[in-house]
Structure formats: structure tokens, C-alpha cells
Amino acid sequence: MATVHLTVPISEEAVCSLQVGDTVYLSGIIVTGRDAAHKYMVETFIRSANVPGSEQALYEELRRLLAGSAIYHCGPVVRQREDGRWEFVAAGPTTSIREEPYQADVIAHFGLRGVIGKGGMGPRTLQACQKHGAVYLHAVGGAATLIADAVKEVLTVYKKDEFGVPEAFWVIRVENLPLVVTMDSHGRSIHEEVQAVSERRLQQLLGVSV
Amino acid sequence: MDLTEPIVELIRRASTDLPADVEAALRAARDREEAGSAAASTLTAILDNVALARARSQPICQDTGTPIFHIHYPAGTSAGKLRAQAEAAVVEATRRAYLRPNAVDSITGRNSGNNLGIGFPVFHMEEWESDLLEIALLLKGGGSENVSIQYSLPYEPLKAGRDLEGVRRVVLDAVHRAQGEGCAPGILGICIGGDRSTAYTYAKMQLLRPLDDVNPVPELAALEERLLRECNELGVGPMGFGGKTTILGVKIGAAHRLPASFFVTVAYMCWACRRARMEVKNGTVVYP
Ligand code: SF4
């Protein structure tokens, strides 16, 4: 299990060298997005025949930002400074499995190299990671202050009024965001493996009676 | 004496710091894990987060949970006034961002915005013989609450009968089912017996015990020790990444039950086991 410092844009080679269990410190510009953002991206950009004119600018911007970068499943607590700029106060991960219906398409369409969240994701996402060269990076649940501290700058926000603060696309610059690879681009998932090990041990423990 | 401000301070202490025994257990767990492993780096991140939260007086976790108050008061104290002061303190602590607004109307989905609502926060109030007023507070987060579970014994799928071996079997199952989702490493508060509702209350009361105390009932002390060891053999590890530490402590209590019922209730608490206590005597407030 290695410790790796990664900087956006992440190359395919760098992502493919990661194995489940590796610790990653991520730096660079990433974007937050959860339920509303994923639904929007899939419905407006990916599955629609053509992108409406009003959404064209954001589409171009997201394509530029997300290629080689990561999307973070996070609903932050934010504060607006007097000069109008935003700050993240708390920025822990939210449960990722809700994006399972969308994530594989978003990885493929935007060329994501990383998906950040908690709890892991399902087989479709795992397959997409394998096919397109991406990983699932688990953030530490509850470590809200530490993660907010790694967010050095909020560059901008999209769809804040339409989706609300927790659901908006926040474009942030992170420095040494602490993460663990729990699904890699070789088809391995820690979530499946740990579950299987613990199942086996449970059976052993229940086999022995007092 | 108006205790509103001292209770705000109690809430601040609970939300922005971990009890020393829990932090020590996390540190010991980190030192046990293999250097460079995901488990070790996760525990390091948790410990760094706690230190940062303490230094900045900010919540340890963004989910500041359900505030659960256990209040023991001397004869002659007005329980109603105490409760009103505790509620005022919760509102003020929310305003100062020691607590996140967490009380959601179950029908409309509307957040009350100040952490007051029906059955929110939770109060357990009791008069006692002592002339001391004691307020214990537990902040219990949603992720850990969601993986808490109650079994009715006998429970055939696990061959769990109505005895301590049956208790052992269902508790191991509960920890396996939770995997990392309750933000492991967790702490288990367990109640054997009781009715369906008191059982959860007693199970959560166990979470107020320090990790290093010894259960006065020898059978339960032995079971706590055994379950702690065996839960960790499951290998779930911090956040479910695999590792030697899945559970930091197991605390078991028992309540009388009906002849017809035998519940085992497991209140799972995340690593962010935020508990704090205050005592008031002769107008002096201390936070022991
Ligand atoms: S389970 Fe605990 S540590 Fe995890 S997010 Fe909830 S309150 Fe925070």
C-alpha cells in the first residue's frame, strides 16, 4: 500500500498505477457535485440530443474542468467573506451510492479520473473505472474540518441558486486532500473484499460456541 | 440560577472536542495498524481533524447529531425550568454554529433551523438523592444511528438463543452488517432486555461510560472483553477499509424484560463519540 501525491490533471498512467488501499493526497482544481448535479449532467448533456443554448457555456466549462480531474460528492457548509468570496467551513463527503445510476456515464463523457465520496459505489461505476481509467477515492467520513482545511480556495460556483448550496457545482482548489483508493482501475473494490472477509470471519466466530 | 450559558459551554465542549479516553483509544488504534496502510492513514486523518476542531472550537463532524441530555437533579429543582434553559442553550449553540440545524419535520421536510422540534432534543430527567445537579450530553450522529439495530431473541438465522451466547451472536452480526457505514471504528452501547423503546435508551446510556471502566457485573465484563476482541477480528477496519480496529469499546447493560420478550439492542456510535458532562453544586459549575 503506497502513499501517492497526485496533482490535477491526472494522467491515465498515474491513475492506472493506483491500487486499492493506497493513500492519495490530492492537489489541484476539482468540482463538487451530488444528486442534483449528476441528474442535471446526465439529462442535459449526456442523454439529450443537443445541449440547450442557455446551458452551452456551463457545458464547455465543465468539460474543461472535469477532464483529468475529479468530482467530489460533498454538500459543503460555506461562508461568504466580506469581499464576496466564498469559503468552505465544513466539507465532509456524502454517501456516494445515490449517484450509481449516473456515475458511469459521467466518467465516460467528461473523462473523469477520480470520483470522491464515501461508502463506495456499485458494479457499473467499477466497470467504468476499469474501462476509462478512473478510481474511486474515499474521503474520511466525519473529518469535516480537516477536509475544509485542505480546500485552499473556492474559485467559483455554478447553479447555486437553482440547486441550493449543498447541491451546487463548487469549483475548488484543494491541497493535499487526504483520500484512500477503495475502487481501482483494475476492477478491485475494497468494499466488496472487506465485506467478504468479514462475512467469512463472522461464520468462523459463530461456528465456535461458548 | 440560570444555567443557559453554562449549558451552551457544555454543548461547545461536546461538539468541538473528543473525550480524552476516546482520543487515546483512537491513537492506540493508529499505532496498532500497519504503518502506511489505509487504516493507519485514516486514523491519522481522524486525529488531525480532532486536533484542528479543538484548536478552532469548530464541530468535529459536520453532522452534530441528535443532542441527548441525561439530567439528574436534586429534590426541589424545577425540571421544567431546567429543560427550558437547556432548550434555550441549544438554540444559542446552533446560532453560534456549535450545532448544525438538524431537526427536520418528518411530514413537510422542513428544518426548524434551531434544533428544536417534536422530541428534539432528547431529554431524560430524573430526581436523585444527591444535592448535585448533573447534566450529561451525548451528540449522536445520523450515520451511526442508521446502523444501530434491535434483535428479538430467539433469532433463528444466527441460531441466537435467549442467553449471553445469543447476545454475542447478534452483536457480531450487527457489527458485520454495519461495515464502515457508521463511521468505524465505532463504540457499541448494548442493552439486554427492556422493552423496545427503553432498550434503546439504556443502550445509549451505556455510551456515556468511559471506555476504560469495568462493568460491575462479572458476566457482562467478560462478554464486553470478548466481544471487543471478536468484533475486531472481523477485520472491517476504519471506514470499512480493512484493518485491526473496527470497534473501540463495548459497553453492555441489562434491563428487566417481560417473560415473553428478549431484545438485544445495539446502539452503534461512530468514532466521533461526543459526550460531555457538567456538575453544579452551590452555584458552582464544573466540567469534570
Ligand atoms: S456517523 Fe458520526 S462521524 Fe460519521 S458523519 Fe455521522 S456524525 Fe460524523
Coordinates of C-alpha atoms and ligand atoms in Angstrom, one line a residue:
Chain A
M1 CA 0.0 0.0 0.0
A2 CA 1.6 3.1 -1.3
T3 CA 1.3 6.8 -0.4
V4 CA 0.9 8.9 -3.5
H5 CA 0.7 12.7 -4.1
L6 CA -1.4 13.4 -7.1
T7 CA -1.9 16.7 -8.9
V8 CA -4.7 17.5 -11.4
P9 CA -4.7 17.0 -14.3
I10 CA -4.2 13.3 -13.5
S11 CA -2.7 11.2 -16.3
E12 CA -4.1 7.8 -17.3
E13 CA -0.8 6.3 -16.4
A14 CA -0.9 7.8 -12.9
V15 CA -4.4 6.6 -12.3
C16 CA -3.7 3.1 -13.5
S17 CA -0.7 2.7 -11.2
L18 CA -3.0 3.2 -8.2
Q19 CA -4.1 0.1 -6.3
V20 CA -6.9 -0.3 -3.7
G21 CA -5.6 0.6 -0.3
D22 CA -3.2 3.3 -1.5
T23 CA -3.4 6.6 0.3
V24 CA -3.7 9.6 -2.0
Y25 CA -3.0 13.3 -1.2
L26 CA -4.8 15.1 -4.0
S27 CA -4.0 18.7 -5.1
G28 CA -5.4 20.9 -7.8
I29 CA -8.8 22.0 -9.0
I30 CA -11.8 19.7 -8.5
V31 CA -15.6 20.2 -8.6
T32 CA -18.3 19.2 -6.1
G33 CA -21.5 17.6 -7.3
R34 CA -24.1 15.4 -5.7
D35 CA -27.7 14.3 -6.6
A36 CA -29.0 17.4 -8.5
A37 CA -25.7 17.9 -10.3
H38 CA -25.4 14.3 -11.5
K39 CA -29.0 14.2 -12.7
Y40 CA -28.5 17.5 -14.5
M41 CA -25.3 16.5 -16.2
V42 CA -26.8 13.2 -17.5
E43 CA -30.1 14.7 -18.6
T44 CA -28.9 17.9 -20.1
F45 CA -25.5 17.0 -21.6
I46 CA -25.2 13.2 -21.9
R47 CA -28.6 11.8 -22.8
S48 CA -30.1 14.8 -24.6
A49 CA -29.7 15.1 -28.4
N50 CA -28.4 18.6 -28.2
V51 CA -27.4 20.9 -25.3
P52 CA -29.7 23.9 -25.0
G53 CA -28.1 27.2 -25.8
S54 CA -28.6 28.5 -22.3
E55 CA -26.5 25.6 -20.9
Q56 CA -23.8 25.7 -23.5
A57 CA -21.4 27.9 -21.6
L58 CA -21.5 25.8 -18.5
Y59 CA -21.2 22.6 -20.6
E60 CA -17.9 23.9 -22.1
E61 CA -16.7 25.0 -18.6
L62 CA -17.4 21.6 -17.0
R63 CA -15.8 19.7 -19.9
R64 CA -12.7 21.8 -19.4
L65 CA -12.7 21.4 -15.6
L66 CA -13.6 17.8 -15.3
A67 CA -11.3 16.3 -17.9
G68 CA -8.4 14.6 -16.0
S69 CA -9.9 15.8 -12.7
A70 CA -12.3 14.5 -10.0
I71 CA -15.8 15.1 -8.9
Y72 CA -16.4 15.3 -5.1
H73 CA -19.7 14.1 -3.6
C74 CA -20.0 16.7 -1.0
G75 CA -22.6 19.2 0.3
P76 CA -20.4 21.8 1.9
V77 CA -21.1 24.3 4.7
V78 CA -20.0 27.6 3.2
R79 CA -19.4 31.1 4.4
Q80 CA -19.3 34.3 2.3
R81 CA -16.5 36.7 3.2
E82 CA -16.9 40.4 3.2
D83 CA -15.2 40.8 -0.2
G84 CA -17.8 38.4 -1.6
R85 CA -15.6 35.4 -1.9
W86 CA -16.7 32.0 -0.6
E87 CA -15.0 29.8 2.0
F88 CA -15.7 26.1 2.9
V89 CA -16.3 25.7 6.6
A90 CA -17.1 22.0 6.6
A91 CA -16.7 19.7 3.7
G92 CA -17.1 16.1 4.6
P93 CA -18.1 13.5 2.0
T94 CA -21.7 12.4 1.4
T95 CA -22.8 8.9 0.6
S96 CA -21.9 8.1 -3.0
I97 CA -24.1 5.2 -3.8
R98 CA -27.0 7.5 -4.7
E99 CA -25.1 8.5 -7.9
E100 CA -24.7 5.0 -9.1
P101 CA -27.3 5.4 -11.9
Y102 CA -25.3 8.3 -13.3
Q103 CA -21.7 8.0 -12.4
A104 CA -20.5 5.6 -15.1
D105 CA -21.9 7.9 -17.8
V106 CA -20.3 11.0 -16.2
I107 CA -16.9 9.3 -16.0
A108 CA -17.1 8.3 -19.7
H109 CA -18.4 11.6 -21.0
F110 CA -16.2 14.0 -19.2
G111 CA -13.1 11.9 -18.9
L112 CA -13.0 12.0 -15.1
R113 CA -10.0 10.3 -13.4
G114 CA -11.5 10.3 -9.9
V115 CA -14.7 10.1 -8.0
I116 CA -14.5 11.2 -4.4
G117 CA -17.1 10.3 -1.7
K118 CA -17.9 7.9 1.0
G119 CA -19.2 4.3 1.2
G120 CA -18.1 3.2 -2.2
M121 CA -20.1 2.6 -5.4
G122 CA -21.6 -0.3 -7.4
P123 CA -20.6 -2.6 -10.3
R124 CA -21.4 -0.1 -13.1
T125 CA -19.1 2.5 -11.7
L126 CA -16.4 -0.1 -11.0
Q127 CA -16.7 -1.2 -14.7
A128 CA -16.5 2.4 -15.9
C129 CA -13.3 2.9 -13.8
Q130 CA -11.8 -0.1 -15.5
K131 CA -12.8 0.9 -19.0
H132 CA -12.0 4.6 -18.9
G133 CA -9.1 4.7 -16.4
A134 CA -10.5 6.1 -13.2
V135 CA -10.6 5.4 -9.5
Y136 CA -12.9 5.9 -6.6
L137 CA -11.3 7.8 -3.7
H138 CA -12.8 7.6 -0.3
A139 CA -12.7 10.6 2.0
V140 CA -12.7 10.3 5.7
G141 CA -16.3 10.4 7.0
G142 CA -16.8 13.0 9.7
A143 CA -13.4 14.7 9.1
A144 CA -15.2 17.8 8.0
T145 CA -12.8 20.4 9.5
L146 CA -9.6 18.7 8.2
I147 CA -11.1 18.5 4.7
A148 CA -12.3 22.1 4.7
D149 CA -8.8 23.0 5.7
A150 CA -7.5 21.3 2.6
V151 CA -9.8 23.4 0.4
K152 CA -7.5 26.4 -0.1
E153 CA -9.7 28.4 -2.5
V154 CA -13.2 28.5 -3.8
L155 CA -12.8 29.6 -7.4
T156 CA -16.5 29.9 -8.4
V157 CA -19.9 28.2 -8.1
Y158 CA -22.4 27.2 -10.7
K159 CA -26.1 26.5 -10.2
K160 CA -26.1 27.7 -6.6
D161 CA -29.5 29.4 -6.9
E162 CA -31.1 26.7 -8.8
F163 CA -29.8 23.7 -6.9
G164 CA -29.1 25.3 -3.5
V165 CA -25.8 25.5 -1.6
P166 CA -25.2 21.8 -0.9
E167 CA -26.1 20.6 -4.4
A168 CA -24.3 23.3 -6.5
F169 CA -21.1 22.8 -8.5
W170 CA -18.4 24.3 -6.4
V171 CA -15.1 24.7 -8.2
I172 CA -12.4 24.4 -5.6
R173 CA -8.7 24.2 -5.3
V174 CA -7.5 21.6 -2.8
E175 CA -4.1 20.9 -1.4
N176 CA -3.2 17.5 -0.1
L177 CA -6.8 16.3 0.4
P178 CA -6.4 13.0 2.3
L179 CA -8.1 10.1 0.5
V180 CA -7.9 6.3 0.2
V181 CA -8.3 4.4 -3.1
T182 CA -11.1 1.9 -2.5
M183 CA -12.0 1.1 -6.1
D184 CA -9.2 1.0 -8.6
S185 CA -9.0 0.8 -12.4
H186 CA -8.2 -2.9 -12.3
G187 CA -11.6 -4.0 -11.2
R188 CA -10.9 -4.3 -7.5
S189 CA -13.1 -2.9 -4.8
I190 CA -12.1 -2.8 -1.1
H191 CA -15.8 -2.6 -0.2
E192 CA -16.5 -6.0 -1.8
E193 CA -13.3 -7.5 -0.4
V194 CA -13.7 -6.4 3.2
Q195 CA -17.3 -7.4 3.2
A196 CA -16.3 -10.9 2.0
V197 CA -13.5 -11.2 4.6
S198 CA -15.8 -10.1 7.4
E199 CA -18.5 -12.5 6.3
R200 CA -16.0 -15.4 6.4
R201 CA -14.7 -14.4 9.9
L202 CA -18.3 -14.0 11.2
Q203 CA -19.1 -17.5 10.1
Q204 CA -16.0 -18.8 11.8
L205 CA -16.8 -16.9 15.0
L206 CA -20.3 -18.2 15.0
G207 CA -19.2 -21.7 14.4
V208 CA -17.4 -21.8 17.8
S209 CA -19.9 -21.7 20.6
V210 CA -19.0 -21.0 24.3
Chain B
M1 CA -29.5 30.1 38.9
D2 CA -29.8 30.5 35.1
L3 CA -27.8 27.6 33.5
T4 CA -28.3 28.6 29.9
E5 CA -24.8 29.9 29.3
P6 CA -23.1 27.1 31.2
I7 CA -25.1 24.6 29.1
V8 CA -24.0 26.4 25.9
E9 CA -20.5 25.8 27.1
L10 CA -21.3 22.1 27.7
I11 CA -22.6 21.8 24.1
R12 CA -19.5 23.6 22.8
R13 CA -17.2 21.2 24.7
A14 CA -19.2 18.1 23.4
S15 CA -19.3 19.2 19.8
T16 CA -15.7 20.6 19.3
D17 CA -13.6 18.1 21.3
L18 CA -13.5 14.3 21.9
P19 CA -13.4 12.8 25.4
A20 CA -9.7 12.1 26.4
D21 CA -10.4 8.3 26.6
V22 CA -11.8 8.1 23.1
E23 CA -9.0 10.1 21.6
A24 CA -6.5 7.9 23.4
A25 CA -8.2 4.8 22.1
L26 CA -8.0 6.2 18.5
R27 CA -4.3 7.0 19.0
A28 CA -3.6 3.5 20.3
A29 CA -5.6 2.1 17.3
R30 CA -3.5 4.1 14.9
D31 CA -0.3 2.8 16.5
R32 CA -1.5 -0.8 16.2
E33 CA -2.3 -0.5 12.4
E34 CA 0.5 -1.2 9.9
A35 CA 2.4 1.9 9.0
G36 CA 1.4 3.1 5.5
S37 CA -1.9 1.2 5.5
A38 CA -5.2 2.8 4.6
A39 CA -6.3 2.1 8.2
A40 CA -3.4 4.0 9.6
S41 CA -3.7 7.0 7.3
T42 CA -7.4 7.2 8.0
L43 CA -6.9 7.2 11.8
T44 CA -4.2 9.8 11.4
A45 CA -6.7 12.0 9.4
I46 CA -9.3 11.5 12.1
L47 CA -6.8 12.5 14.8
D48 CA -5.6 15.5 12.9
N49 CA -9.2 16.5 12.3
V50 CA -9.9 16.3 16.1
A51 CA -6.9 18.5 16.9
L52 CA -7.9 21.1 14.3
A53 CA -11.5 21.2 15.5
R54 CA -10.4 21.6 19.1
A55 CA -8.0 24.4 18.3
R56 CA -10.6 26.3 16.3
S57 CA -13.5 25.5 18.5
Q58 CA -15.4 24.1 15.5
P59 CA -17.6 21.0 15.3
I60 CA -15.6 17.8 15.0
C61 CA -18.0 16.5 12.4
Q62 CA -20.5 18.5 10.3
D63 CA -23.3 16.2 11.5
T64 CA -23.6 17.4 15.1
G65 CA -26.2 14.7 15.6
T66 CA -29.2 14.5 18.0
P67 CA -28.4 16.2 21.3
I68 CA -29.4 13.7 24.1
F69 CA -29.5 15.1 27.6
H70 CA -29.4 13.0 30.7
I71 CA -30.1 15.2 33.7
H72 CA -30.1 14.2 37.4
Y73 CA -31.3 16.9 39.7
P74 CA -31.6 17.3 43.5
A75 CA -35.0 17.5 45.2
G76 CA -36.5 21.0 45.0
T77 CA -35.2 21.7 41.5
S78 CA -37.8 22.6 38.8
A79 CA -37.3 20.1 36.0
G80 CA -39.4 22.3 33.7
K81 CA -37.2 25.3 34.2
L82 CA -34.0 23.2 33.6
R83 CA -35.4 21.9 30.4
A84 CA -36.4 25.3 29.2
Q85 CA -32.8 26.5 29.9
A86 CA -31.3 23.6 28.1
E87 CA -33.6 24.3 25.1
A88 CA -32.5 27.9 25.1
A89 CA -28.9 26.8 25.2
V90 CA -29.4 24.5 22.2
V91 CA -30.9 27.4 20.2
E92 CA -27.9 29.6 21.2
A93 CA -25.4 26.9 20.4
T94 CA -27.0 26.5 17.0
R95 CA -26.7 30.2 16.4
R96 CA -23.0 30.1 17.3
A97 CA -22.6 27.1 14.9
Y98 CA -21.5 24.6 17.6
L99 CA -24.5 22.7 16.4
R100 CA -25.8 22.3 12.8
P101 CA -29.6 22.8 12.4
N102 CA -30.6 19.1 12.5
A103 CA -34.3 18.9 13.4
V104 CA -36.4 18.1 10.3
D105 CA -40.2 18.0 10.3
S106 CA -40.9 14.4 9.2
I107 CA -44.0 15.4 7.2
T108 CA -43.1 18.6 5.5
G109 CA -39.3 18.0 5.4
R110 CA -38.8 21.5 6.8
N111 CA -35.8 22.1 9.0
S112 CA -36.8 24.0 12.2
G113 CA -33.5 25.8 11.9
N114 CA -32.8 25.9 15.7
N115 CA -32.6 22.3 16.7
L116 CA -36.0 22.4 18.5
G117 CA -38.8 20.1 17.4
I118 CA -41.1 17.3 18.5
G119 CA -38.9 15.1 20.7
F120 CA -35.9 17.1 19.7
P121 CA -33.5 17.4 21.5
V122 CA -34.0 14.3 23.7
F123 CA -34.3 14.7 27.5
H124 CA -34.0 12.1 30.2
M125 CA -34.6 13.8 33.6
E126 CA -34.6 12.2 37.0
E127 CA -34.6 13.4 40.6
W128 CA -31.9 11.8 42.8
E129 CA -30.8 11.8 46.4
S130 CA -27.6 13.8 45.9
D131 CA -27.6 17.6 46.2
L132 CA -25.5 17.7 43.0
L133 CA -27.1 18.7 39.6
E134 CA -25.6 16.6 36.8
I135 CA -26.1 17.1 33.1
A136 CA -24.6 14.6 30.7
L137 CA -24.8 15.3 27.0
L138 CA -24.3 12.9 24.1
L139 CA -24.3 14.1 20.4
K140 CA -25.3 11.1 18.3
G141 CA -24.7 11.4 14.5
G142 CA -27.1 10.1 11.9
G143 CA -24.7 7.7 10.1
S144 CA -24.2 5.8 13.3
E145 CA -27.8 5.9 14.2
N146 CA -28.8 4.4 10.9
V147 CA -26.7 1.2 11.5
S148 CA -28.0 0.7 15.1
I149 CA -30.2 -2.3 15.3
Q150 CA -32.5 -4.3 17.6
Y151 CA -32.9 -8.1 17.6
S152 CA -35.6 -10.2 19.1
L153 CA -34.3 -13.4 20.5
P154 CA -34.5 -16.3 19.7
Y155 CA -33.2 -15.3 16.3
E156 CA -33.1 -18.3 14.1
P157 CA -30.9 -17.1 11.2
L158 CA -28.0 -16.8 13.6
K159 CA -29.0 -19.6 16.0
A160 CA -29.1 -17.0 18.7
G161 CA -31.0 -18.2 21.8
R162 CA -32.0 -16.3 24.9
D163 CA -28.7 -16.3 26.7
L164 CA -25.4 -14.5 26.7
E165 CA -24.2 -16.6 23.8
G166 CA -27.2 -15.5 21.8
V167 CA -26.3 -11.9 22.7
R168 CA -22.8 -12.5 21.5
R169 CA -24.0 -13.9 18.2
V170 CA -26.3 -11.0 17.3
V171 CA -23.8 -8.3 18.3
L172 CA -21.2 -9.8 16.0
D173 CA -23.8 -9.8 13.2
A174 CA -24.6 -6.2 13.9
V175 CA -21.0 -5.1 13.5
H176 CA -20.6 -7.1 10.3
R177 CA -23.7 -5.6 8.8
A178 CA -22.7 -2.1 9.7
Q179 CA -19.3 -2.5 7.9
G180 CA -17.7 1.0 7.7
E181 CA -21.0 2.8 7.3
G182 CA -21.4 4.1 10.9
C183 CA -18.0 5.7 10.5
A184 CA -16.0 2.9 12.1
P185 CA -14.2 2.5 14.4
G186 CA -17.3 2.6 16.5
I187 CA -18.3 2.1 20.1
L188 CA -21.2 -0.2 21.0
G189 CA -23.7 0.6 23.6
I190 CA -25.8 -2.6 24.2
C191 CA -28.9 -3.3 26.2
I192 CA -30.0 -6.8 27.0
G193 CA -33.8 -6.9 27.8
G194 CA -36.1 -3.9 28.4
D195 CA -39.0 -3.1 26.1
R196 CA -38.5 -1.9 22.5
S197 CA -38.2 1.8 23.5
T198 CA -36.4 1.7 26.9
A199 CA -33.9 -0.7 25.4
Y200 CA -32.6 1.9 23.0
T201 CA -32.5 4.5 25.9
Y202 CA -30.4 2.1 28.1
A203 CA -28.2 1.1 25.2
K204 CA -27.4 4.7 24.5
M205 CA -26.8 5.4 28.2
Q206 CA -24.0 2.8 28.1
L207 CA -22.3 5.1 25.6
L208 CA -21.8 7.6 28.5
R209 CA -19.4 5.2 30.2
P210 CA -15.7 5.8 29.8
L211 CA -14.0 3.3 27.6
D212 CA -11.7 2.1 30.3
D213 CA -14.2 1.4 33.1
V214 CA -15.0 -2.2 34.1
N215 CA -18.6 -3.5 34.2
P216 CA -19.6 -4.3 37.8
V217 CA -21.4 -7.4 36.6
P218 CA -18.7 -10.0 36.1
E219 CA -20.5 -11.9 33.3
L220 CA -21.0 -8.7 31.4
A221 CA -17.5 -7.6 32.0
A222 CA -16.3 -10.8 30.4
L223 CA -18.6 -10.5 27.5
E224 CA -17.6 -6.9 26.8
E225 CA -14.0 -8.0 26.7
R226 CA -14.6 -11.0 24.5
L227 CA -16.9 -9.0 22.1
L228 CA -14.3 -6.2 21.7
R229 CA -11.7 -8.8 20.7
E230 CA -14.0 -10.7 18.4
C231 CA -15.5 -7.6 16.7
N232 CA -12.0 -6.5 15.8
E233 CA -11.3 -10.0 14.3
L234 CA -14.0 -9.2 11.7
G235 CA -11.4 -7.0 10.0
V236 CA -13.8 -4.3 8.8
G237 CA -11.4 -1.6 9.9
P238 CA -11.6 2.2 10.0
M239 CA -14.3 3.4 7.5
G240 CA -14.5 -0.2 6.3
F241 CA -11.1 -0.1 4.6
G242 CA -10.0 -3.3 6.4
G243 CA -7.7 -3.3 9.5
K244 CA -7.3 -4.3 13.0
T245 CA -9.6 -1.7 14.6
T246 CA -13.4 -1.9 13.9
I247 CA -14.6 -1.2 17.4
L248 CA -13.1 0.9 20.2
G249 CA -15.2 -0.3 23.1
V250 CA -18.2 -2.5 24.0
K251 CA -20.4 -1.4 26.9
I252 CA -23.3 -3.7 28.0
G253 CA -26.2 -3.1 30.4
A254 CA -29.2 -5.1 31.2
A255 CA -32.8 -4.2 31.9
H256 CA -35.7 -6.3 33.2
R257 CA -37.9 -7.7 30.4
L258 CA -41.2 -9.4 30.0
P259 CA -41.2 -13.2 30.2
A260 CA -42.3 -13.2 26.6
S261 CA -39.6 -10.8 25.2
F262 CA -35.9 -10.9 24.9
F263 CA -34.5 -7.9 23.0
V264 CA -30.9 -7.2 22.3
T265 CA -30.3 -3.6 21.3
V266 CA -27.1 -2.4 19.7
A267 CA -26.6 1.4 19.7
Y268 CA -23.7 2.0 17.3
M269 CA -21.7 5.1 18.0
C270 CA -19.3 6.5 15.4
W271 CA -15.7 7.4 16.3
A272 CA -17.0 10.9 16.8
C273 CA -18.3 9.8 20.2
R274 CA -19.1 13.3 21.5
R275 CA -20.1 13.2 25.2
A276 CA -19.6 15.8 27.9
R277 CA -20.7 16.3 31.5
M278 CA -21.3 19.2 33.9
E279 CA -22.0 19.4 37.6
V280 CA -23.5 22.2 39.6
K281 CA -23.1 22.4 43.3
N282 CA -23.8 25.5 45.5
G283 CA -23.9 27.7 42.4
T284 CA -20.5 26.5 41.0
V285 CA -20.3 24.9 37.6
V286 CA -17.6 22.3 36.8
Y287 CA -17.0 20.3 33.7
P288 CA -15.3 17.2 35.1
Ligands
SF4_1 S1 -21.6 8.8 11.6 FE1 -20.6 10.2 13.1 S2 -18.6 10.7 12.2 FE2 -19.8 9.8 10.6 S3 -20.7 11.6 9.5 FE3 -22.2 10.9 11.1 S4 -21.7 12.1 13.0 FE4 -20.0 12.3 11.6

